[in-house]
Amino acid sequence: MPLSAKIQKLGLTNELSVSLSDTQLLKFETIITPISLEICRQHGLKCQPGNGQCTKLAQLFTHYITSCFDLRSQELYKTTRQALCEYFFHESVQLTQVIAIVGDFQILAIERLLPEIESNNLPTLQLALLRLFNLDLQIFCEYYTKQQQQTEWVDPLTNLMNEKAFDAEFDRIISMSGRLEFHTSLLAINIVQFAKINSRYGRDEGDELLQLIADSLLEHTRMSDYVARLYDDKFAIILPNTPIENTAILCERLIERIETKSDLDVMLSIGGAEFTPDKQHTLEDVFYTAQERMKEAKSDALSAQSSKQVISDKRESGNVVHFSFRR
């Protein structure tokens, strides 16, 4: 449910629509800033007076709490709450700490700020604030859960699936291929002598190359394909309902894209394997075969005389069809 709908359902919009003067806003800031420092210290955050991070946190809470009192400005309210979520997560503050910290500011808002507001119905306003803070705590929890899941399943540099996510998805797709009787291809991709690229040009250039490859993989694959960075310079693509012979054009386009966009002297080795449902074979067999073909392509790439030579080696082994590709 959208935030605005939740607020309306809780009946908070009218109850919290308090008009704050510039004088009141300045007084809010005067009250909140020193208490922000104290709350940071109480919860073990490394923020001392004058520390830029703590100043930022105090400013965020000032905007957040003041915007809570006037939900007619919902954009400011949503923006500052999101900024708080991102700040806490980026600073690796545990969710239990976040709940405690927001709880302390809740008490601050009710005990110290409410008396500064001219209203004929402070109890109603207090109840509305409590309900709003409880709603926000749920949103903080949801944000943390989502971010932690992304951290657990997503490669932080490229935003592709990581090895853990790849293993789970590959297992699911191979199982589905067997039941529904469709072919699934797997491509294993490696940057030839990536360590030398890092050593010669620096890790920043190496990271940019990894991101370029990730973007290129996403650009040239379908929505139904699964692209992963397994580790270091190792990538993989799962292509459901795709025969191995149909992947050659993808490899060519990928390498052409890298050659066009990168200023570095880059070679890729790509190995492919295909799972077919008519014979018994495990996902380990498919993955191992793709890895072996990738290593063969890497060896061919290092020994080939021409940097533009295409080496293709297609064979059949059980229900696994594989090839090596390098340009």
GROMACS .gro file of C-alpha atoms in nm:
model
  327
    1MET     CA    1   0.000   0.000   0.000
    2PRO     CA    2   0.145   0.344  -0.090
    3LEU     CA    3   0.251   0.563   0.200
    4SER     CA    4  -0.010   0.828   0.124
    5ALA     CA    5  -0.284   0.565   0.133
    6LYS     CA    6  -0.153   0.427   0.464
    7ILE     CA    7  -0.149   0.777   0.614
    8GLN     CA    8  -0.502   0.845   0.495
    9LYS     CA    9  -0.620   0.509   0.626
   10LEU     CA   10  -0.472   0.587   0.966
   11GLY     CA   11  -0.644   0.926   0.960
   12LEU     CA   12  -0.316   1.108   1.019
   13THR     CA   13  -0.326   1.374   0.749
   14ASN     CA   14  -0.565   1.610   0.923
   15GLU     CA   15  -0.445   1.531   1.274
   16LEU     CA   16  -0.084   1.616   1.190
   17SER     CA   17  -0.147   1.911   0.960
   18VAL     CA   18   0.010   2.166   1.194
   19SER     CA   19   0.136   2.492   1.055
   20LEU     CA   20   0.486   2.557   1.190
   21SER     CA   21   0.630   2.907   1.185
   22ASP     CA   22   0.991   2.981   1.099
   23THR     CA   23   1.049   3.060   1.466
   24GLN     CA   24   0.913   2.719   1.570
   25LEU     CA   25   1.124   2.541   1.309
   26LEU     CA   26   1.437   2.719   1.434
   27LYS     CA   27   1.348   2.626   1.791
   28PHE     CA   28   1.295   2.263   1.686
   29GLU     CA   29   1.642   2.260   1.537
   30THR     CA   30   1.789   2.414   1.850
   31ILE     CA   31   1.629   2.140   2.061
   32ILE     CA   32   1.701   1.846   1.829
   33THR     CA   33   2.066   1.909   1.742
   34PRO     CA   34   2.227   1.871   2.087
   35ILE     CA   35   1.998   1.580   2.174
   36SER     CA   36   2.100   1.411   1.846
   37LEU     CA   37   2.461   1.418   1.968
   38GLU     CA   38   2.360   1.269   2.300
   39ILE     CA   39   2.151   0.995   2.136
   40CYS     CA   40   2.445   0.908   1.910
   41ARG     CA   41   2.672   0.870   2.210
   42GLN     CA   42   2.418   0.667   2.404
   43HIS     CA   43   2.387   0.418   2.119
   44GLY     CA   44   2.760   0.387   2.059
   45LEU     CA   45   2.768   0.573   1.727
   46LYS     CA   46   3.106   0.733   1.665
   47CYS     CA   47   2.973   1.084   1.634
   48GLN     CA   48   3.124   1.355   1.850
   49PRO     CA   49   3.029   1.724   1.853
   50GLY     CA   50   3.156   1.880   1.533
   51ASN     CA   51   3.169   1.547   1.351
   52GLY     CA   52   3.022   1.592   1.003
   53GLN     CA   53   2.835   1.263   1.018
   54CYS     CA   54   2.661   1.355   1.340
   55THR     CA   55   2.577   1.698   1.208
   56LYS     CA   56   2.422   1.531   0.905
   57LEU     CA   57   2.226   1.293   1.128
   58ALA     CA   58   2.101   1.583   1.339
   59GLN     CA   59   1.993   1.768   1.025
   60LEU     CA   60   1.817   1.461   0.891
   61PHE     CA   61   1.625   1.413   1.214
   62THR     CA   62   1.538   1.782   1.227
   63HIS     CA   63   1.384   1.770   0.877
   64TYR     CA   64   1.227   1.430   0.942
   65ILE     CA   65   1.055   1.523   1.269
   66THR     CA   66   0.940   1.866   1.155
   67SER     CA   67   0.798   1.717   0.834
   68CYS     CA   68   0.608   1.464   1.046
   69PHE     CA   69   0.404   1.749   1.191
   70ASP     CA   70   0.286   1.868   0.852
   71LEU     CA   71   0.202   1.578   0.625
   72ARG     CA   72   0.067   1.814   0.364
   73SER     CA   73   0.433   1.825   0.257
   74GLN     CA   74   0.455   1.449   0.204
   75GLU     CA   75   0.746   1.468  -0.042
   76LEU     CA   76   0.976   1.621   0.221
   77TYR     CA   77   0.855   1.366   0.475
   78LYS     CA   78   0.919   1.069   0.242
   79THR     CA   79   1.253   1.207   0.122
   80THR     CA   80   1.392   1.265   0.471
   81ARG     CA   81   1.272   0.928   0.599
   82GLN     CA   82   1.436   0.758   0.299
   83ALA     CA   83   1.756   0.954   0.364
   84LEU     CA   84   1.754   0.832   0.725
   85CYS     CA   85   1.712   0.471   0.610
   86GLU     CA   86   2.003   0.504   0.367
   87TYR     CA   87   2.221   0.682   0.625
   88PHE     CA   88   2.175   0.413   0.888
   89PHE     CA   89   2.228   0.129   0.643
   90HIS     CA   90   2.535   0.290   0.486
   91GLU     CA   91   2.686   0.346   0.832
   92SER     CA   92   2.619  -0.023   0.915
   93VAL     CA   93   2.393   0.061   1.207
   94GLN     CA   94   2.211  -0.254   1.318
   95LEU     CA   95   1.834  -0.258   1.276
   96THR     CA   96   1.784  -0.310   1.651
   97GLN     CA   97   1.985   0.009   1.708
   98VAL     CA   98   1.783   0.195   1.447
   99ILE     CA   99   1.459   0.101   1.621
  100ALA     CA  100   1.600   0.216   1.955
  101ILE     CA  101   1.731   0.543   1.810
  102VAL     CA  102   1.406   0.625   1.631
  103GLY     CA  103   1.224   0.537   1.954
  104ASP     CA  104   1.437   0.790   2.141
  105PHE     CA  105   1.354   1.057   1.887
  106GLN     CA  106   0.989   0.961   1.916
  107ILE     CA  107   1.006   1.040   2.287
  108LEU     CA  108   1.190   1.362   2.204
  109ALA     CA  109   0.919   1.468   1.960
  110ILE     CA  110   0.638   1.395   2.202
  111GLU     CA  111   0.793   1.523   2.524
  112ARG     CA  112   1.000   1.816   2.398
  113LEU     CA  113   0.847   1.936   2.073
  114LEU     CA  114   0.473   1.892   2.118
  115PRO     CA  115   0.460   2.154   2.396
  116GLU     CA  116   0.608   2.403   2.148
  117ILE     CA  117   0.307   2.367   1.919
  118GLU     CA  118  -0.008   2.573   1.961
  119SER     CA  119  -0.290   2.323   1.943
  120ASN     CA  120  -0.619   2.272   2.123
  121ASN     CA  121  -0.594   1.895   2.099
  122LEU     CA  122  -0.244   1.784   2.197
  123PRO     CA  123  -0.355   1.431   2.305
  124THR     CA  124  -0.489   1.364   1.954
  125LEU     CA  125  -0.169   1.498   1.803
  126GLN     CA  126   0.037   1.282   2.038
  127LEU     CA  127  -0.158   0.969   1.941
  128ALA     CA  128  -0.120   1.052   1.573
  129LEU     CA  129   0.256   1.091   1.616
  130LEU     CA  130   0.282   0.757   1.794
  131ARG     CA  131   0.092   0.583   1.515
  132LEU     CA  132   0.303   0.755   1.251
  133PHE     CA  133   0.628   0.653   1.419
  134ASN     CA  134   0.507   0.295   1.442
  135LEU     CA  135   0.429   0.304   1.072
  136ASP     CA  136   0.775   0.443   1.001
  137LEU     CA  137   0.943   0.172   1.207
  138GLN     CA  138   0.771  -0.086   0.987
  139ILE     CA  139   0.906   0.093   0.681
  140PHE     CA  140   1.257   0.103   0.831
  141CYS     CA  141   1.234  -0.272   0.891
  142GLU     CA  142   1.111  -0.335   0.536
  143TYR     CA  143   1.394  -0.122   0.394
  144TYR     CA  144   1.656  -0.307   0.597
  145THR     CA  145   1.515  -0.645   0.501
  146LYS     CA  146   1.516  -0.552   0.133
  147GLN     CA  147   1.870  -0.410   0.143
  148GLN     CA  148   2.007  -0.710   0.333
  149GLN     CA  149   1.846  -0.946   0.084
  150GLN     CA  150   2.004  -0.752  -0.200
  151THR     CA  151   2.340  -0.759  -0.025
  152GLU     CA  152   2.306  -1.133   0.024
  153TRP     CA  153   2.206  -1.214  -0.336
  154VAL     CA  154   2.352  -0.930  -0.545
  155ASP     CA  155   2.711  -0.852  -0.644
  156PRO     CA  156   2.776  -0.501  -0.505
  157LEU     CA  157   3.003  -0.384  -0.789
  158THR     CA  158   2.793  -0.486  -1.092
  159ASN     CA  159   2.445  -0.532  -0.937
  160LEU     CA  160   2.426  -0.870  -1.107
  161MET     CA  161   2.328  -1.189  -0.928
  162ASN     CA  162   2.612  -1.320  -0.713
  163GLU     CA  163   2.730  -1.680  -0.697
  164LYS     CA  164   2.481  -1.776  -0.426
  165ALA     CA  165   2.187  -1.642  -0.626
  166PHE     CA  166   2.322  -1.802  -0.944
  167ASP     CA  167   2.350  -2.147  -0.783
  168ALA     CA  168   1.990  -2.130  -0.659
  169GLU     CA  169   1.853  -2.006  -0.991
  170PHE     CA  170   2.054  -2.253  -1.199
  171ASP     CA  171   1.926  -2.541  -0.989
  172ARG     CA  172   1.568  -2.421  -1.037
  173ILE     CA  173   1.603  -2.370  -1.413
  174ILE     CA  174   1.767  -2.709  -1.476
  175SER     CA  175   1.495  -2.879  -1.272
  176MET     CA  176   1.229  -2.694  -1.474
  177SER     CA  177   1.404  -2.785  -1.800
  178GLY     CA  178   1.376  -3.151  -1.711
  179ARG     CA  179   1.009  -3.132  -1.619
  180LEU     CA  180   0.894  -2.913  -1.908
  181GLU     CA  181   1.138  -3.063  -2.160
  182PHE     CA  182   1.316  -2.757  -2.294
  183HIS     CA  183   1.684  -2.694  -2.361
  184THR     CA  184   1.886  -2.462  -2.137
  185SER     CA  185   2.227  -2.323  -2.226
  186LEU     CA  186   2.494  -2.198  -1.990
  187LEU     CA  187   2.778  -1.963  -2.082
  188ALA     CA  188   3.084  -1.930  -1.859
  189ILE     CA  189   3.281  -1.609  -1.928
  190ASN     CA  190   3.628  -1.507  -1.816
  191ILE     CA  191   3.852  -1.207  -1.885
  192VAL     CA  192   4.185  -1.337  -2.011
  193GLN     CA  193   4.473  -1.223  -1.786
  194PHE     CA  194   4.254  -0.988  -1.585
  195ALA     CA  195   4.516  -0.976  -1.308
  196LYS     CA  196   4.760  -0.819  -1.553
  197ILE     CA  197   4.502  -0.558  -1.650
  198ASN     CA  198   4.458  -0.468  -1.282
  199SER     CA  199   4.833  -0.457  -1.231
  200ARG     CA  200   4.901  -0.243  -1.537
  201TYR     CA  201   4.608  -0.001  -1.533
  202GLY     CA  202   4.495  -0.011  -1.169
  203ARG     CA  203   4.195  -0.155  -0.988
  204ASP     CA  204   3.970   0.137  -1.079
  205GLU     CA  205   4.015   0.061  -1.449
  206GLY     CA  206   3.962  -0.307  -1.372
  207ASP     CA  207   3.637  -0.233  -1.191
  208GLU     CA  208   3.518  -0.018  -1.481
  209LEU     CA  209   3.589  -0.306  -1.717
  210LEU     CA  210   3.389  -0.545  -1.498
  211GLN     CA  211   3.099  -0.300  -1.495
  212LEU     CA  212   3.122  -0.259  -1.873
  213ILE     CA  213   3.104  -0.635  -1.920
  214ALA     CA  214   2.810  -0.658  -1.680
  215ASP     CA  215   2.624  -0.381  -1.866
  216SER     CA  216   2.703  -0.547  -2.200
  217LEU     CA  217   2.573  -0.883  -2.081
  218LEU     CA  218   2.248  -0.724  -1.968
  219GLU     CA  219   2.217  -0.529  -2.292
  220HIS     CA  220   2.250  -0.836  -2.514
  221THR     CA  221   2.045  -1.086  -2.314
  222ARG     CA  222   1.671  -1.130  -2.280
  223MET     CA  223   1.455  -1.055  -1.979
  224SER     CA  224   1.415  -1.431  -1.935
  225ASP     CA  225   1.793  -1.489  -1.912
  226TYR     CA  226   1.992  -1.482  -1.589
  227VAL     CA  227   2.325  -1.298  -1.571
  228ALA     CA  228   2.563  -1.339  -1.277
  229ARG     CA  229   2.907  -1.237  -1.163
  230LEU     CA  230   3.034  -1.543  -0.981
  231TYR     CA  231   3.357  -1.397  -0.843
  232ASP     CA  232   3.651  -1.184  -0.958
  233ASP     CA  233   3.639  -1.179  -1.342
  234LYS     CA  234   3.413  -1.485  -1.376
  235PHE     CA  235   3.064  -1.430  -1.520
  236ALA     CA  236   2.788  -1.670  -1.622
  237ILE     CA  237   2.463  -1.654  -1.820
  238ILE     CA  238   2.173  -1.898  -1.793
  239LEU     CA  239   1.965  -1.902  -2.113
  240PRO     CA  240   1.643  -2.100  -2.067
  241ASN     CA  241   1.478  -2.250  -2.374
  242THR     CA  242   1.789  -2.182  -2.583
  243PRO     CA  243   1.992  -2.435  -2.785
  244ILE     CA  244   2.367  -2.394  -2.761
  245GLU     CA  245   2.405  -2.303  -3.128
  246ASN     CA  246   2.189  -1.996  -3.073
  247THR     CA  247   2.438  -1.853  -2.824
  248ALA     CA  248   2.722  -1.797  -3.072
  249ILE     CA  249   2.576  -1.470  -3.200
  250LEU     CA  250   2.541  -1.349  -2.842
  251CYS     CA  251   2.911  -1.418  -2.783
  252GLU     CA  252   3.009  -1.230  -3.098
  253ARG     CA  253   2.796  -0.929  -3.010
  254LEU     CA  254   2.932  -0.924  -2.658
  255ILE     CA  255   3.294  -0.926  -2.771
  256GLU     CA  256   3.228  -0.663  -3.037
  257ARG     CA  257   3.068  -0.444  -2.772
  258ILE     CA  258   3.369  -0.478  -2.538
  259GLU     CA  259   3.612  -0.404  -2.822
  260THR     CA  260   3.414  -0.093  -2.914
  261LYS     CA  261   3.361   0.049  -2.566
  262SER     CA  262   3.684  -0.040  -2.386
  263ASP     CA  263   4.016   0.134  -2.446
  264LEU     CA  264   4.197  -0.160  -2.289
  265ASP     CA  265   4.339  -0.460  -2.472
  266VAL     CA  266   4.077  -0.712  -2.359
  267MET     CA  267   4.024  -1.075  -2.453
  268LEU     CA  268   3.734  -1.286  -2.332
  269SER     CA  269   3.718  -1.663  -2.311
  270ILE     CA  270   3.368  -1.810  -2.324
  271GLY     CA  271   3.267  -2.171  -2.277
  272GLY     CA  272   2.917  -2.304  -2.337
  273ALA     CA  273   2.722  -2.610  -2.238
  274GLU     CA  274   2.364  -2.718  -2.305
  275PHE     CA  275   2.127  -2.920  -2.091
  276THR     CA  276   1.883  -3.134  -2.287
  277PRO     CA  277   1.597  -3.311  -2.112
  278ASP     CA  278   1.603  -3.635  -2.313
  279LYS     CA  279   1.912  -3.772  -2.137
  280GLN     CA  280   2.014  -3.792  -1.774
  281HIS     CA  281   2.264  -3.526  -1.673
  282THR     CA  282   2.309  -3.314  -1.362
  283LEU     CA  283   2.349  -2.940  -1.335
  284GLU     CA  284   2.700  -3.007  -1.200
  285ASP     CA  285   2.784  -3.176  -1.531
  286VAL     CA  286   2.660  -2.878  -1.729
  287PHE     CA  287   2.842  -2.625  -1.511
  288TYR     CA  288   3.167  -2.826  -1.511
  289THR     CA  289   3.159  -2.868  -1.888
  290ALA     CA  290   3.101  -2.496  -1.948
  291GLN     CA  291   3.391  -2.415  -1.716
  292GLU     CA  292   3.620  -2.661  -1.894
  293ARG     CA  293   3.530  -2.521  -2.235
  294MET     CA  294   3.598  -2.172  -2.101
  295LYS     CA  295   3.944  -2.282  -1.989
  296GLU     CA  296   4.007  -2.432  -2.334
  297ALA     CA  297   3.902  -2.105  -2.496
  298LYS     CA  298   4.135  -1.916  -2.261
  299SER     CA  299   4.425  -2.144  -2.353
  300ASP     CA  300   4.344  -2.100  -2.723
  301ALA     CA  301   4.329  -1.724  -2.679
  302LEU     CA  302   4.673  -1.708  -2.521
  303SER     CA  303   4.833  -1.932  -2.784
  304ALA     CA  304   4.661  -1.787  -3.095
  305GLN     CA  305   4.866  -1.564  -3.320
  306SER     CA  306   4.584  -1.336  -3.436
  307SER     CA  307   4.383  -1.135  -3.184
  308LYS     CA  308   4.085  -1.150  -3.421
  309GLN     CA  309   4.082  -1.525  -3.470
  310VAL     CA  310   3.764  -1.711  -3.379
  311ILE     CA  311   3.812  -2.056  -3.233
  312SER     CA  312   3.501  -2.274  -3.211
  313ASP     CA  313   3.498  -2.627  -3.078
  314LYS     CA  314   3.154  -2.790  -3.062
  315ARG     CA  315   3.109  -3.147  -2.937
  316GLU     CA  316   2.847  -3.364  -2.777
  317SER     CA  317   2.886  -3.557  -2.453
  318GLY     CA  318   2.576  -3.725  -2.317
  319ASN     CA  319   2.312  -3.458  -2.323
  320VAL     CA  320   2.567  -3.178  -2.288
  321VAL     CA  321   2.666  -2.985  -2.599
  322HIS     CA  322   2.953  -2.746  -2.553
  323PHE     CA  323   3.182  -2.509  -2.737
  324SER     CA  324   3.471  -2.273  -2.682
  325PHE     CA  325   3.467  -1.924  -2.821
  326ARG     CA  326   3.723  -1.649  -2.832
  327ARG     CA  327   3.779  -1.347  -3.051
   0.00000   0.00000   0.00000
